[in-house]
Amino acid sequence: MLVVDASAVAGWLLPDEAGTDLAALLSAHVSICAPSLLWAELRNILIVTERRGRLPAGAAEQFLRIFDGLGVTLDTAPVENEVLRLARQHRLTVCDALYLELAMRSGGVLSTLDRALAAAAGAEGIGLA
């Protein structure tokens, strides 16, 4: 199981971002998931990127179609106490702790470009993709 966060997805989709090789990750993992929070985070990244002139109008919808084609499963059942523990212990936002909690619960690996989240994953024994 591969758990992806918004930074990893943006790194895959946006032409001026340096991210992980999406094709390699897709071939290495049978399933991809993320907390349901990803739905809003990804759309916010695309709209802000468009506002800043890094994407032409209408490109957000094109990128969302590409993302939707990946078949990412959105999780809606985080374990609240674990999310709060992770946020406290690693000084993460609750948003970032949701990704880490899902990776731990699913026994998956995490794909992120966020340094603090990657460090917390390492401290919890979660592999990074």
mmCIF file of C-alpha atoms in Angstrom:
data_model
loop_
_atom_site.group_PDB
_atom_site.id
_atom_site.type_symbol
_atom_site.label_atom_id
_atom_site.label_comp_id
_atom_site.label_asym_id
_atom_site.label_seq_id
_atom_site.Cartn_x
_atom_site.Cartn_y
_atom_site.Cartn_z
ATOM 1 C CA MET A 1 0.000 0.000 0.000
ATOM 2 C CA LEU A 2 1.279 3.425 -0.951
ATOM 3 C CA VAL A 3 0.028 6.432 1.036
ATOM 4 C CA VAL A 4 0.444 9.704 -0.842
ATOM 5 C CA ASP A 5 0.269 13.201 0.556
ATOM 6 C CA ALA A 6 -0.593 16.417 -1.257
ATOM 7 C CA SER A 7 3.043 17.444 -1.693
ATOM 8 C CA ALA A 8 3.852 14.174 -3.458
ATOM 9 C CA VAL A 9 0.837 14.439 -5.744
ATOM 10 C CA ALA A 10 1.685 18.060 -6.594
ATOM 11 C CA GLY A 11 5.250 16.997 -7.320
ATOM 12 C CA TRP A 12 3.933 14.403 -9.764
ATOM 13 C CA LEU A 13 1.376 16.600 -11.504
ATOM 14 C CA LEU A 14 2.840 20.090 -11.699
ATOM 15 C CA PRO A 15 5.287 20.644 -14.538
ATOM 16 C CA ASP A 16 7.581 22.966 -12.563
ATOM 17 C CA GLU A 17 7.830 20.750 -9.473
ATOM 18 C CA ALA A 18 10.480 18.115 -8.811
ATOM 19 C CA GLY A 19 8.841 15.010 -7.431
ATOM 20 C CA THR A 20 9.070 11.272 -7.259
ATOM 21 C CA ASP A 21 8.761 9.245 -10.455
ATOM 22 C CA LEU A 22 5.036 8.491 -10.564
ATOM 23 C CA ALA A 23 5.325 5.673 -13.099
ATOM 24 C CA ALA A 24 7.828 3.820 -10.913
ATOM 25 C CA LEU A 25 5.656 4.186 -7.820
ATOM 26 C CA LEU A 26 2.538 3.022 -9.623
ATOM 27 C CA SER A 27 4.292 -0.063 -10.932
ATOM 28 C CA ALA A 28 5.666 -0.895 -7.477
ATOM 29 C CA HIS A 29 2.378 -0.633 -5.539
ATOM 30 C CA VAL A 30 -0.913 -2.397 -6.096
ATOM 31 C CA SER A 31 -2.985 0.204 -4.287
ATOM 32 C CA ILE A 32 -2.688 3.883 -3.452
ATOM 33 C CA CYS A 33 -4.557 5.640 -0.679
ATOM 34 C CA ALA A 34 -4.704 8.939 1.174
ATOM 35 C CA PRO A 35 -6.804 10.538 3.886
ATOM 36 C CA SER A 36 -9.943 12.165 2.502
ATOM 37 C CA LEU A 37 -8.281 15.477 3.311
ATOM 38 C CA LEU A 38 -6.275 15.059 0.105
ATOM 39 C CA TRP A 39 -9.369 15.943 -1.954
ATOM 40 C CA ALA A 40 -9.383 19.526 -0.608
ATOM 41 C CA GLU A 41 -5.615 19.928 -0.295
ATOM 42 C CA LEU A 42 -4.983 19.005 -3.912
ATOM 43 C CA ARG A 43 -7.637 21.353 -5.236
ATOM 44 C CA ASN A 44 -6.297 24.165 -3.076
ATOM 45 C CA ILE A 45 -2.756 23.620 -4.374
ATOM 46 C CA LEU A 46 -3.990 23.716 -7.965
ATOM 47 C CA ILE A 47 -6.081 26.873 -7.496
ATOM 48 C CA VAL A 48 -3.272 28.724 -5.690
ATOM 49 C CA THR A 49 -0.798 27.608 -8.352
ATOM 50 C CA GLU A 50 -3.175 28.888 -11.040
ATOM 51 C CA ARG A 51 -3.593 32.224 -9.207
ATOM 52 C CA ARG A 52 0.157 32.662 -9.086
ATOM 53 C CA GLY A 53 0.376 32.204 -12.841
ATOM 54 C CA ARG A 54 2.173 28.865 -12.713
ATOM 55 C CA LEU A 55 -0.767 27.106 -14.411
ATOM 56 C CA PRO A 56 -3.047 28.349 -17.169
ATOM 57 C CA ALA A 57 -6.774 28.601 -16.475
ATOM 58 C CA GLY A 58 -8.423 25.217 -16.903
ATOM 59 C CA ALA A 59 -5.263 23.220 -16.230
ATOM 60 C CA ALA A 60 -6.465 22.361 -12.722
ATOM 61 C CA GLU A 61 -9.368 20.391 -14.137
ATOM 62 C CA GLN A 62 -7.030 18.565 -16.510
ATOM 63 C CA PHE A 63 -4.680 17.617 -13.654
ATOM 64 C CA LEU A 64 -7.626 16.468 -11.534
ATOM 65 C CA ARG A 65 -8.774 14.151 -14.332
ATOM 66 C CA ILE A 66 -5.273 12.672 -14.436
ATOM 67 C CA PHE A 67 -5.264 12.267 -10.659
ATOM 68 C CA ASP A 68 -8.734 10.697 -10.649
ATOM 69 C CA GLY A 69 -7.483 8.170 -13.188
ATOM 70 C CA LEU A 70 -4.907 6.918 -10.682
ATOM 71 C CA GLY A 71 -7.620 5.296 -8.587
ATOM 72 C CA VAL A 72 -6.476 6.656 -5.232
ATOM 73 C CA THR A 73 -8.706 5.420 -2.415
ATOM 74 C CA LEU A 74 -9.638 8.142 0.063
ATOM 75 C CA ASP A 75 -9.747 6.951 3.671
ATOM 76 C CA THR A 76 -12.412 8.322 5.991
ATOM 77 C CA ALA A 77 -11.699 6.346 9.168
ATOM 78 C CA PRO A 78 -8.643 7.732 10.952
ATOM 79 C CA VAL A 79 -7.936 6.610 14.503
ATOM 80 C CA GLU A 80 -8.344 9.902 16.347
ATOM 81 C CA ASN A 81 -6.201 9.138 19.397
ATOM 82 C CA GLU A 82 -3.341 7.984 17.186
ATOM 83 C CA VAL A 83 -3.576 11.076 14.967
ATOM 84 C CA LEU A 84 -3.397 13.313 18.027
ATOM 85 C CA ARG A 85 -0.506 11.319 19.506
ATOM 86 C CA LEU A 86 1.485 11.590 16.293
ATOM 87 C CA ALA A 87 0.791 15.320 15.974
ATOM 88 C CA ARG A 88 1.938 15.909 19.545
ATOM 89 C CA GLN A 89 4.943 13.607 19.520
ATOM 90 C CA HIS A 90 6.363 14.784 16.193
ATOM 91 C CA ARG A 91 5.076 18.375 16.282
ATOM 92 C CA LEU A 92 3.091 17.777 13.077
ATOM 93 C CA THR A 93 -0.063 19.467 11.937
ATOM 94 C CA VAL A 94 -3.107 17.265 12.345
ATOM 95 C CA CYS A 95 -3.282 17.226 8.537
ATOM 96 C CA ASP A 96 0.201 15.705 8.276
ATOM 97 C CA ALA A 97 -0.475 13.334 11.170
ATOM 98 C CA LEU A 98 -3.452 11.958 9.206
ATOM 99 C CA TYR A 99 -1.120 10.797 6.425
ATOM 100 C CA LEU A 100 1.294 9.209 8.881
ATOM 101 C CA GLU A 101 -1.480 7.482 10.829
ATOM 102 C CA LEU A 102 -2.890 6.013 7.611
ATOM 103 C CA ALA A 103 0.528 4.707 6.558
ATOM 104 C CA MET A 104 0.956 3.087 9.968
ATOM 105 C CA ARG A 105 -2.552 1.617 10.066
ATOM 106 C CA SER A 106 -2.362 0.239 6.531
ATOM 107 C CA GLY A 107 1.173 -1.089 6.867
ATOM 108 C CA GLY A 108 2.077 1.002 3.854
ATOM 109 C CA VAL A 109 4.866 3.257 2.759
ATOM 110 C CA LEU A 110 4.531 7.024 2.513
ATOM 111 C CA SER A 111 5.279 9.298 -0.413
ATOM 112 C CA THR A 112 5.834 12.895 0.685
ATOM 113 C CA LEU A 113 8.060 15.854 -0.108
ATOM 114 C CA ASP A 114 7.440 17.308 3.363
ATOM 115 C CA ARG A 115 10.633 17.043 5.431
ATOM 116 C CA ALA A 116 8.964 17.079 8.843
ATOM 117 C CA LEU A 117 6.488 14.407 7.816
ATOM 118 C CA ALA A 118 9.255 12.285 6.291
ATOM 119 C CA ALA A 119 11.297 12.579 9.499
ATOM 120 C CA ALA A 120 8.292 11.571 11.606
ATOM 121 C CA ALA A 121 7.645 8.601 9.331
ATOM 122 C CA GLY A 122 11.253 7.498 9.749
ATOM 123 C CA ALA A 123 10.993 7.820 13.524
ATOM 124 C CA GLU A 124 7.863 5.631 13.452
ATOM 125 C CA GLY A 125 9.515 3.008 11.241
ATOM 126 C CA ILE A 126 7.440 3.833 8.159
ATOM 127 C CA GLY A 127 9.194 3.442 4.821
ATOM 128 C CA LEU A 128 9.341 6.291 2.340
ATOM 129 C CA ALA A 129 8.710 5.956 -1.372
#
